[in-house]
Every structure is written in C-alpha cells, then in structure tokens.
Amino acid sequence: MRKILVTGGAGFIGSNFVRMVLAEHPECVVVNLDKLTYAGNLENLRGFLDHPNHKFVKGDICDGDLLARLIDEDRIDAIINFAAETHVDRSITGPKIFVETNVIGTLTLLEAAREKKLERFIQISTDEVYGALGDEGMFTEQTPLSPNSPYSASKAAADHLVKAYGHTWGVRYNITRCSNNYGPYQFPEKLIPLMINNALNDKALPVYGDGLYVRDWLYVYDHCTAVWSVLHQAPPGRVYNIGGCNEKANLEVVELILSRLDKSKSLIKHVTDRPGHDRRYAIDASRIINELGWKPSVSFEQGINKTIDWYIENHDWLTDVVSGDYKRYYQTMYGSR
Ligand code: NAD
Ligand code: TYD
C-alpha cells in the first residue's frame, strides 16, 4: 500500500505509527487526519510534520465529504483507523462522544471505504471488546465479544460494523485487537504515564481498589509493527490479536516505576475503584505470530525503562500536556476519590 489515510495520527499510538512509517518505509505516503481533541497533539509529530511524505489534515472522521475529498485528492489505497475516544474513565462520566466518534466515525469511514473501493480498511480495535477474564485463560480471536465499559462497548459496536461491511459489501478489512500499550507520547490520563508524572512530582499515585487488576502490556512500537504486518501480509476479513505476554498487576507496575525513579512506596494511595472495573486482560497472540511472523522487539523491562527515560528526557512535552485543561480533568477525576 503506497498511500494510506491514517486517522488519529496525532494521538499516542497513531503518532508512533506515523513516525515509524515515515522513518522506515520511504515508499509510503501518509495522509494524517485528526480532530486534535484533548488527546491529539501536533507536538507528538515533532520533526515529522513537514516530512515530504506526510500531509496533516485537521478534521473529523464523522465528516463524510472530507473523507471522500481526501481519498480522491490523495489517491488513497487504504485507511488505518486509530481515531477514537479511548479512556475508560472518561467513557463512564461522558459516554456520548464515545458513540459519536467510535461508532458513527467508524461507520462514516466504512462508507467511504465502500464507495471508493479501497484496497484495505484496518480497524484498530482493542482486547477490551472481549470483556474481563478471571484468574485463568486468555482472549483468542474466537472469544465472544462481551464489552463491559461504554468505551469497550463502542469499540465492539465498531468491530461489528466493520465485519458487516465486509460481509455485505465486500469491504476488504482487518481488525486488530491489541492489549494495553505504553511508551513515548502517551497522554498522562492512562496508568503508566500518569504514575510516572506523579512520581516525578512527588504526588500521590492513585491506585484503584486493591491494585490487583491485571493488564497485558505491549510497547507501542511493537503494536505499530504488528499493524504494518497486518496491512501488508494479512488476507482480508481476518482478525488479529496483538500482545506481548506481559501480564502485570497494576501495583507491580506502579512499584516498578517508583523503584526506577528512586521514590518511596509511601506515595501509593489506594483510591475508590472504577465502576465495573475489568479484573484481568490477557491476549493470546499466536495467530499473528504464526501466520505473519510478527514478534515484539522488546521485553516489558526494556520497554518500561525506555519509557521512563523518554518522559524524563521530554520533560517539556509532559509539562505542556499537564497544564491547563489537564489540571481540571485531574481535579474532577481524583479530587474527591
Ligand atoms: P489517543 O486517545 O491517544 O488518541 C486518539 C486520537 O484520535 C487523538 O489524536 C484524537 O485527536 C483523535 N480523534 C478523536 N476523535 C476524533 C475524530 N472524531 N476524528 C478524528 N480524530 C479524532 O488514543 P490511542 O491510545 O493512541 O489509541 C489509538 C487507537 O488504538 C484507538 O482506536 C484505541 O481504541 C486503540 N487501542 C488503544 C490501546 C491503548 O492502550 N492505548 C490499546 C489497544 C487499542
Ligand atoms: P488505563 O490506563 O486507564 O487502561 P484500561 O483501563 O483501558 O486498561 O488503566 C490501566 C489499569 O490501571 C486499570 O486496571 C485501571 C488502573 N488505573 C489505576 O489504578 N489508577 C489510575 O489512575 C488509572 C488511570 C488507572
């Protein structure tokens, strides 16, 4: 695929993907469509914004006319849809925008992919569509969808639409379902960057409930290489789980961050739990490993060290994103917790 429309390419994973493509695949041209919500930040594309193979467009994936124009003007071959509202806690306090962007936005993109007969539509989904696990087992691509939060429900609805467009109109699609990502440029509302930022500032680290909730972590660059493999090697209509077999309890992650930063565990504060909190996620990624030959490039220990170093070295980026609206967000979410 030579000309790709990447949506949400100013967010965390999207910007890492755009930078990877521009740096490693000079034959590929990227049109990057992003609404620049609180989570979108052109600073995430520092050094790449004016790259000759990159065109940034500020706009909404719900705008069908804009999509049609971009696909024609730039002769787009494929869409990779990273754009979404992504934070579970925000979906609990304000679910409507999650349905607008994640469901209607995906529908609008699918209409464009159908009308323009694109070569491929890649939907970046999440393991959270499968629901929660107990102590045993892993999510496979055959696990029935059973989402528990407004965020995961909106992502599951989008997955169903993608499959329906493939079945009904022959849209050539893939769906990827990755586990929790971490790495450079992640907005500090998510666990790892929030805890790094608080620890660096000697602020309390708010651990929900008993802290024994388990997530399966993948370094963001490895998610990006997996999506690239799917785009270029996968047969249409196939779903791929993506994960690195790195299950960790939240407390373990938080304690590791404190120890790397040489801070005291007394900063940990157990706070009121998230309503409907999913206990455990674990991804069986054997399909993408066996069929496409993908594998992660770093272990969790290497990835977390690189991530902590990045946040220390990019203090200006962090200071910028936690000013203004973030302070209000933090007060609303954690002030009385
Ligand atoms: P993010 O919140 O950091 O970025 C989302 C981006 O989408 C932002 O740049 C935002 O401006 C843009 N956006 C939001 N609404 C838009 C709209 N209507 N039109 C155009 N752009 C819009 O998200 P992320 O963590 O980078 O996640 C990217 C994708 O990966 C999402 O689809 C998410 O569901 C999925 N995912 C994330 C994780 C994770 O751990 N972060 C794990 C698995 C899957
Ligand atoms: P999060 O990064 O929000 O990702 P998700 O809920 O999509 O998996 O949260 C990861 C885990 O960390 C989850 O179990 C909730 C927990 N958590 C906290 O304990 N404290 C926090 O301040 C945050 C943001 C998350």
Short mmCIF file of C-alpha atoms and ligand atoms in Angstrom, two decimals:
data_model
loop_
_atom_site.label_atom_id
_atom_site.label_comp_id
_atom_site.label_asym_id
_atom_site.label_seq_id
_atom_site.Cartn_x
_atom_site.Cartn_y
_atom_site.Cartn_z
CA MET A 1 0.00 0.00 0.00
CA ARG A 2 1.63 3.23 -1.07
CA LYS A 3 -0.86 5.90 0.02
CA ILE A 4 -2.51 5.45 3.36
CA LEU A 5 -5.03 7.53 5.28
CA VAL A 6 -4.15 7.28 8.96
CA THR A 7 -6.83 8.63 11.30
CA GLY A 8 -5.97 9.71 14.82
CA GLY A 9 -2.32 10.14 13.81
CA ALA A 10 -1.73 12.93 16.34
CA GLY A 11 -2.67 10.69 19.27
CA PHE A 12 -0.46 8.29 21.18
CA ILE A 13 -0.39 5.14 19.02
CA GLY A 14 -1.29 6.90 15.75
CA SER A 15 1.66 9.31 16.04
CA ASN A 16 4.05 6.47 16.86
CA PHE A 17 2.73 4.65 13.78
CA VAL A 18 3.10 7.71 11.52
CA ARG A 19 6.67 8.30 12.73
CA MET A 20 7.54 4.63 12.18
CA VAL A 21 6.15 4.63 8.63
CA LEU A 22 7.87 7.89 7.64
CA ALA A 23 11.19 6.80 9.13
CA GLU A 24 11.25 3.19 7.92
CA HIS A 25 9.10 2.99 4.77
CA PRO A 26 10.11 5.78 2.36
CA GLU A 27 7.88 4.34 -0.40
CA CYS A 28 4.75 5.14 1.65
CA VAL A 29 2.82 8.43 1.70
CA VAL A 30 0.75 9.21 4.81
CA VAL A 31 -2.31 11.46 4.95
CA ASN A 32 -2.93 12.02 8.65
CA LEU A 33 -6.49 13.04 9.62
CA ASP A 34 -7.00 14.07 13.23
CA LYS A 35 -9.57 16.23 15.01
CA LEU A 36 -7.00 17.32 17.61
CA THR A 37 -9.14 16.61 20.66
CA TYR A 38 -7.52 16.92 24.11
CA ALA A 39 -5.64 13.69 23.23
CA GLY A 40 -4.36 14.85 19.84
CA ASN A 41 -1.20 16.93 19.86
CA LEU A 42 0.91 18.09 16.93
CA GLU A 43 3.93 18.03 19.25
CA ASN A 44 3.60 14.22 19.03
CA LEU A 45 4.73 14.58 15.40
CA ARG A 46 7.71 16.80 16.23
CA GLY A 47 10.30 16.55 13.45
CA PHE A 48 7.89 14.75 11.08
CA LEU A 49 5.11 17.29 10.49
CA ASP A 50 6.82 18.73 7.39
CA HIS A 51 8.16 15.42 6.11
CA PRO A 52 7.68 15.28 2.30
CA ASN A 53 5.67 12.04 2.58
CA HIS A 54 3.34 13.42 5.25
CA LYS A 55 0.24 15.59 4.97
CA PHE A 56 -1.59 16.57 8.14
CA VAL A 57 -5.30 17.46 7.92
CA LYS A 58 -7.28 18.70 10.90
CA GLY A 59 -10.76 17.16 10.65
CA ASP A 60 -13.35 14.75 11.95
CA ILE A 61 -13.79 11.12 10.85
CA CYS A 62 -17.55 11.77 11.03
CA ASP A 63 -17.21 14.19 8.05
CA GLY A 64 -18.02 12.02 5.03
CA ASP A 65 -17.49 14.82 2.45
CA LEU A 66 -14.00 15.49 3.80
CA LEU A 67 -13.15 11.77 3.65
CA ALA A 68 -14.35 11.47 0.04
CA ARG A 69 -12.31 14.52 -0.96
CA LEU A 70 -9.12 13.29 0.74
CA ILE A 71 -9.41 9.81 -0.76
CA ASP A 72 -9.83 11.25 -4.28
CA GLU A 73 -7.26 14.06 -3.99
CA ASP A 74 -4.56 11.88 -2.47
CA ARG A 75 -5.47 8.63 -4.28
CA ILE A 76 -5.69 6.73 -1.03
CA ASP A 77 -5.28 2.92 -1.15
CA ALA A 78 -6.06 2.07 2.46
CA ILE A 79 -7.43 3.52 5.70
CA ILE A 80 -5.99 2.70 9.11
CA ASN A 81 -8.41 3.88 11.76
CA PHE A 82 -6.70 4.78 15.03
CA ALA A 83 -9.03 7.73 15.75
CA ALA A 84 -11.15 7.17 18.82
CA GLU A 85 -12.13 8.34 22.25
CA THR A 86 -10.02 5.96 24.31
CA HIS A 87 -10.17 6.50 28.05
CA VAL A 88 -12.44 4.16 30.05
CA ASP A 89 -12.86 6.63 32.95
CA ARG A 90 -13.99 9.40 30.58
CA SER A 91 -16.44 6.96 28.94
CA ILE A 92 -18.05 6.44 32.36
CA THR A 93 -18.54 10.17 33.02
CA GLY A 94 -19.41 11.12 29.39
CA PRO A 95 -20.27 8.21 27.07
CA LYS A 96 -21.97 10.10 24.20
CA ILE A 97 -18.83 11.27 22.42
CA PHE A 98 -17.59 7.67 22.51
CA VAL A 99 -20.59 6.57 20.44
CA GLU A 100 -20.23 9.56 18.11
CA THR A 101 -16.55 9.07 17.31
CA ASN A 102 -16.06 5.34 17.81
CA VAL A 103 -19.33 4.13 16.23
CA ILE A 104 -20.57 6.87 13.86
CA GLY A 105 -16.99 7.83 12.94
CA THR A 106 -16.13 4.22 12.02
CA LEU A 107 -19.40 3.91 10.08
CA THR A 108 -18.55 7.06 8.10
CA LEU A 109 -15.08 5.71 7.29
CA LEU A 110 -16.58 2.37 6.21
CA GLU A 111 -19.00 4.16 3.86
CA ALA A 112 -16.02 5.94 2.30
CA ALA A 113 -14.04 2.68 2.00
CA ARG A 114 -17.04 1.00 0.33
CA GLU A 115 -17.81 3.84 -2.09
CA LYS A 116 -14.19 4.36 -3.10
CA LYS A 117 -13.47 0.61 -3.27
CA LEU A 118 -10.33 0.92 -1.16
CA GLU A 119 -7.83 -1.92 -1.14
CA ARG A 120 -7.97 -2.26 2.64
CA PHE A 121 -9.66 -0.93 5.79
CA ILE A 122 -7.82 -1.62 9.04
CA GLN A 123 -9.79 -1.11 12.23
CA ILE A 124 -7.60 -0.61 15.30
CA SER A 125 -9.70 -2.25 17.99
CA THR A 126 -8.82 -3.39 21.50
CA ASP A 127 -8.73 -6.53 23.64
CA GLU A 128 -11.27 -4.77 25.88
CA VAL A 129 -14.08 -5.79 23.46
CA TYR A 130 -13.74 -9.34 24.85
CA GLY A 131 -14.72 -8.26 28.39
CA ALA A 132 -12.89 -9.45 31.50
CA LEU A 133 -11.07 -12.67 32.44
CA GLY A 134 -10.87 -14.42 35.80
CA ASP A 135 -7.59 -15.91 37.06
CA GLU A 136 -7.28 -18.35 34.13
CA GLY A 137 -7.34 -18.26 30.32
CA MET A 138 -6.56 -15.79 27.54
CA PHE A 139 -8.53 -13.96 24.87
CA THR A 140 -8.30 -15.59 21.43
CA GLU A 141 -9.86 -14.27 18.22
CA GLN A 142 -12.72 -16.76 18.84
CA THR A 143 -13.60 -15.32 22.27
CA PRO A 144 -17.12 -13.84 22.03
CA LEU A 145 -17.34 -10.05 22.33
CA SER A 146 -18.65 -9.09 25.76
CA PRO A 147 -17.66 -5.46 26.45
CA ASN A 148 -18.20 -4.01 29.92
CA SER A 149 -17.48 -0.26 29.72
CA PRO A 150 -19.06 2.38 27.46
CA TYR A 151 -15.60 2.65 25.80
CA SER A 152 -15.30 -1.06 25.04
CA ALA A 153 -18.99 -1.26 24.05
CA SER A 154 -18.45 1.49 21.46
CA LYS A 155 -15.32 -0.27 20.13
CA ALA A 156 -17.20 -3.60 19.93
CA ALA A 157 -20.06 -1.91 18.04
CA ALA A 158 -17.50 -0.58 15.56
CA ASP A 159 -15.97 -4.07 15.15
CA HIS A 160 -19.43 -5.46 14.32
CA LEU A 161 -19.96 -2.73 11.72
CA VAL A 162 -16.59 -3.45 10.11
CA LYS A 163 -17.42 -7.14 9.86
CA ALA A 164 -20.90 -6.32 8.49
CA TYR A 165 -19.42 -4.10 5.76
CA GLY A 166 -17.07 -6.92 4.81
CA HIS A 167 -19.89 -9.45 4.74
CA THR A 168 -22.49 -7.27 2.99
CA TRP A 169 -20.44 -5.20 0.54
CA GLY A 170 -17.13 -6.99 0.34
CA VAL A 171 -15.13 -4.23 2.03
CA ARG A 172 -11.63 -5.71 2.43
CA TYR A 173 -10.94 -5.27 6.12
CA ASN A 174 -8.85 -6.43 9.03
CA ILE A 175 -9.48 -5.84 12.71
CA THR A 176 -6.61 -5.76 15.19
CA ARG A 177 -7.20 -6.19 18.93
CA CYS A 178 -4.21 -5.17 20.96
CA SER A 179 -3.60 -5.26 24.69
CA ASN A 180 -2.64 -2.18 26.76
CA ASN A 181 0.09 -0.05 25.14
CA TYR A 182 2.74 2.06 26.82
CA GLY A 183 5.61 4.18 25.53
CA PRO A 184 6.50 7.70 24.35
CA TYR A 185 3.78 10.34 23.79
CA GLN A 186 1.03 8.63 25.84
CA PHE A 187 -1.31 11.14 27.42
CA PRO A 188 -0.96 11.07 31.23
CA GLU A 189 -4.55 10.02 31.88
CA LYS A 190 -3.55 6.36 31.33
CA LEU A 191 -1.90 4.34 34.09
CA ILE A 192 1.80 4.36 33.18
CA PRO A 193 2.36 8.00 32.14
CA LEU A 194 0.07 9.24 34.93
CA MET A 195 2.10 7.35 37.53
CA ILE A 196 5.44 8.47 36.03
CA ASN A 197 4.30 12.10 36.03
CA ASN A 198 3.00 11.95 39.62
CA ALA A 199 6.13 10.16 40.88
CA LEU A 200 8.39 12.72 39.18
CA ASN A 201 6.43 15.44 41.01
CA ASP A 202 6.25 13.58 44.36
CA LYS A 203 2.43 13.49 44.10
CA ALA A 204 0.29 10.61 45.39
CA LEU A 205 -0.06 7.65 42.98
CA PRO A 206 -3.81 6.84 42.85
CA VAL A 207 -4.21 3.06 42.59
CA TYR A 208 -7.82 1.97 42.01
CA GLY A 209 -9.19 -0.53 44.55
CA ASP A 210 -6.81 -3.27 45.68
CA GLY A 211 -4.43 -2.66 42.73
CA LEU A 212 -4.52 -6.34 41.80
CA TYR A 213 -6.21 -5.75 38.44
CA VAL A 214 -4.12 -7.28 35.67
CA ARG A 215 -3.25 -5.78 32.27
CA ASP A 216 -1.14 -7.32 29.49
CA TRP A 217 1.37 -4.67 28.37
CA LEU A 218 2.87 -4.06 24.91
CA TYR A 219 5.45 -1.41 23.95
CA VAL A 220 3.79 0.94 21.44
CA TYR A 221 6.42 0.48 18.71
CA ASP A 222 5.65 -3.24 18.69
CA HIS A 223 1.94 -2.53 18.21
CA CYS A 224 2.89 -0.34 15.22
CA THR A 225 5.00 -3.07 13.56
CA ALA A 226 2.13 -5.52 14.08
CA VAL A 227 -0.32 -3.17 12.31
CA TRP A 228 2.17 -2.74 9.44
CA SER A 229 2.40 -6.55 9.10
CA VAL A 230 -1.38 -6.85 9.01
CA LEU A 231 -1.67 -4.11 6.36
CA HIS A 232 0.85 -5.79 4.08
CA GLN A 233 0.54 -9.51 4.74
CA ALA A 234 -2.90 -10.37 6.10
CA PRO A 235 -5.68 -11.82 3.98
CA PRO A 236 -8.83 -9.62 4.09
CA GLY A 237 -11.54 -10.45 6.59
CA ARG A 238 -9.15 -11.76 9.26
CA VAL A 239 -8.98 -10.56 12.88
CA TYR A 240 -5.66 -10.47 14.74
CA ASN A 241 -4.99 -10.24 18.46
CA ILE A 242 -1.78 -8.38 19.32
CA GLY A 243 0.05 -8.75 22.61
CA GLY A 244 3.42 -9.45 24.16
CA CYS A 245 2.61 -11.88 27.01
CA ASN A 246 3.39 -9.31 29.70
CA GLU A 247 0.70 -9.70 32.33
CA LYS A 248 1.27 -7.45 35.33
CA ALA A 249 -0.85 -6.40 38.29
CA ASN A 250 -1.21 -2.61 38.46
CA LEU A 251 0.56 -2.47 41.84
CA GLU A 252 3.55 -4.29 40.36
CA VAL A 253 3.80 -1.72 37.55
CA VAL A 254 3.45 1.20 39.96
CA GLU A 255 6.09 -0.21 42.33
CA LEU A 256 8.48 -0.74 39.41
CA ILE A 257 8.07 2.89 38.32
CA LEU A 258 8.71 4.10 41.89
CA SER A 259 11.79 1.94 42.22
CA ARG A 260 13.25 3.09 38.85
CA LEU A 261 12.70 6.72 39.88
CA ASP A 262 14.11 6.07 43.34
CA LYS A 263 10.88 7.19 45.03
CA SER A 264 9.19 5.82 48.15
CA LYS A 265 6.29 3.34 48.03
CA SER A 266 4.58 5.61 50.56
CA LEU A 267 3.46 7.70 47.56
CA ILE A 268 0.99 4.92 46.68
CA LYS A 269 -2.59 5.82 47.61
CA HIS A 270 -5.40 3.29 47.20
CA VAL A 271 -8.46 5.20 45.98
CA THR A 272 -12.10 4.41 45.20
CA ASP A 273 -12.34 1.81 42.46
CA ARG A 274 -13.54 2.41 38.90
CA PRO A 275 -17.18 1.27 38.49
CA GLY A 276 -17.39 -2.03 36.56
CA HIS A 277 -13.57 -2.37 36.56
CA ASP A 278 -12.43 -5.33 34.38
CA ARG A 279 -10.33 -7.64 36.56
CA ARG A 280 -7.91 -9.14 34.09
CA TYR A 281 -6.93 -8.98 30.39
CA ALA A 282 -4.57 -11.46 28.70
CA ILE A 283 -4.01 -11.83 24.97
CA ASP A 284 -3.21 -14.97 23.02
CA ALA A 285 -1.30 -13.52 20.05
CA SER A 286 -0.31 -16.84 18.47
CA ARG A 287 -2.25 -16.16 15.24
CA ILE A 288 -0.27 -13.04 14.26
CA ILE A 289 2.99 -14.68 15.40
CA ASN A 290 2.41 -17.91 13.44
CA GLU A 291 0.68 -16.51 10.34
CA LEU A 292 2.51 -13.21 9.81
CA GLY A 293 5.81 -13.84 11.61
CA TRP A 294 5.38 -10.77 13.82
CA LYS A 295 7.10 -10.62 17.20
CA PRO A 296 7.70 -7.90 19.78
CA SER A 297 11.13 -6.23 19.73
CA VAL A 298 11.47 -5.50 23.45
CA SER A 299 10.66 -7.15 26.78
CA PHE A 300 8.50 -5.32 29.33
CA GLU A 301 11.59 -4.50 31.40
CA GLN A 302 13.36 -2.92 28.39
CA GLY A 303 10.20 -1.12 27.25
CA ILE A 304 9.39 0.37 30.66
CA ASN A 305 12.97 1.61 31.07
CA LYS A 306 12.87 3.26 27.62
CA THR A 307 9.51 4.81 28.50
CA ILE A 308 10.60 6.22 31.86
CA ASP A 309 13.76 7.62 30.24
CA TRP A 310 11.65 9.20 27.48
CA TYR A 311 9.38 11.01 29.98
CA ILE A 312 12.41 12.29 31.88
CA GLU A 313 14.15 13.48 28.70
CA ASN A 314 10.95 15.04 27.31
CA HIS A 315 10.03 17.00 30.37
CA ASP A 316 8.88 19.97 28.22
CA TRP A 317 6.32 17.76 26.41
CA LEU A 318 4.99 16.46 29.73
CA THR A 319 4.84 19.90 31.35
CA ASP A 320 2.95 21.21 28.35
CA VAL A 321 0.28 18.46 28.31
CA VAL A 322 -0.38 18.63 32.06
CA SER A 323 -1.00 22.37 32.05
CA GLY A 324 -4.45 23.94 31.51
CA ASP A 325 -7.33 21.50 30.93
CA TYR A 326 -5.45 18.54 32.42
CA LYS A 327 -5.46 20.21 35.84
CA ARG A 328 -9.28 20.48 35.69
CA TYR A 329 -9.53 16.86 34.50
CA TYR A 330 -7.31 15.66 37.34
CA GLN A 331 -9.30 17.57 39.95
CA THR A 332 -12.62 16.18 38.62
CA MET A 333 -11.42 12.57 38.43
CA TYR A 334 -9.21 12.37 41.51
CA GLY A 335 -10.09 15.38 43.70
CA SER A 336 -12.58 13.59 45.93
CA ARG A 337 -11.55 10.00 45.28
P1 NAD B 1 -5.42 8.58 21.96
O1 NAD B 1 -6.58 8.93 22.82
O2 NAD B 1 -4.04 8.87 22.43
O3 NAD B 1 -5.56 9.28 20.53
C1 NAD B 1 -6.77 9.32 19.81
C2 NAD B 1 -6.57 10.27 18.65
O4 NAD B 1 -7.79 10.31 17.89
C3 NAD B 1 -6.29 11.73 19.09
O5 NAD B 1 -5.25 12.26 18.33
C4 NAD B 1 -7.61 12.46 18.78
O6 NAD B 1 -7.43 13.82 18.46
C5 NAD B 1 -8.11 11.65 17.59
N1 NAD B 1 -9.58 11.76 17.43
C6 NAD B 1 -10.53 11.60 18.39
N2 NAD B 1 -11.75 11.78 17.86
C7 NAD B 1 -11.57 12.02 16.53
C8 NAD B 1 -12.45 12.27 15.45
N3 NAD B 1 -13.79 12.29 15.63
N4 NAD B 1 -11.95 12.47 14.22
C9 NAD B 1 -10.59 12.46 14.03
N5 NAD B 1 -9.70 12.24 15.03
C10 NAD B 1 -10.19 12.01 16.26
O7 NAD B 1 -5.61 7.03 21.62
P2 NAD B 1 -4.53 5.86 21.50
O8 NAD B 1 -4.23 5.34 22.85
O9 NAD B 1 -3.46 6.30 20.60
O10 NAD B 1 -5.42 4.76 20.77
C11 NAD B 1 -5.48 4.67 19.35
C12 NAD B 1 -6.38 3.52 18.95
O11 NAD B 1 -5.86 2.30 19.49
C13 NAD B 1 -7.80 3.64 19.47
O12 NAD B 1 -8.68 3.22 18.47
C14 NAD B 1 -7.84 2.70 20.67
O13 NAD B 1 -9.14 2.19 20.86
C15 NAD B 1 -6.86 1.64 20.23
N6 NAD B 1 -6.16 0.92 21.32
C16 NAD B 1 -5.51 1.61 22.28
C17 NAD B 1 -4.81 0.92 23.27
C18 NAD B 1 -4.03 1.65 24.35
O14 NAD B 1 -3.51 1.00 25.26
N7 NAD B 1 -3.89 2.96 24.30
C19 NAD B 1 -4.80 -0.48 23.27
C20 NAD B 1 -5.47 -1.15 22.25
C21 NAD B 1 -6.15 -0.45 21.28
P1 TYD B 2 -5.88 2.54 31.94
O1 TYD B 2 -4.50 3.01 31.63
O2 TYD B 2 -6.96 3.55 32.11
O3 TYD B 2 -6.25 1.47 30.80
P2 TYD B 2 -7.53 0.45 30.70
O4 TYD B 2 -8.49 0.76 31.76
O5 TYD B 2 -8.06 0.78 29.33
O6 TYD B 2 -6.94 -0.91 30.81
O7 TYD B 2 -5.83 1.67 33.24
C1 TYD B 2 -4.97 0.53 33.35
C2 TYD B 2 -5.23 -0.08 34.71
O8 TYD B 2 -4.77 0.83 35.72
C3 TYD B 2 -6.68 -0.33 35.01
O9 TYD B 2 -6.80 -1.52 35.77
C4 TYD B 2 -7.10 0.86 35.84
C5 TYD B 2 -5.84 1.19 36.62
N1 TYD B 2 -5.65 2.61 36.98
C6 TYD B 2 -5.38 2.97 38.30
O10 TYD B 2 -5.31 2.11 39.20
N2 TYD B 2 -5.19 4.29 38.60
C7 TYD B 2 -5.26 5.26 37.65
O11 TYD B 2 -5.11 6.48 37.98
C8 TYD B 2 -5.51 4.87 36.29
C9 TYD B 2 -5.60 5.91 35.21
C10 TYD B 2 -5.70 3.54 36.00
#
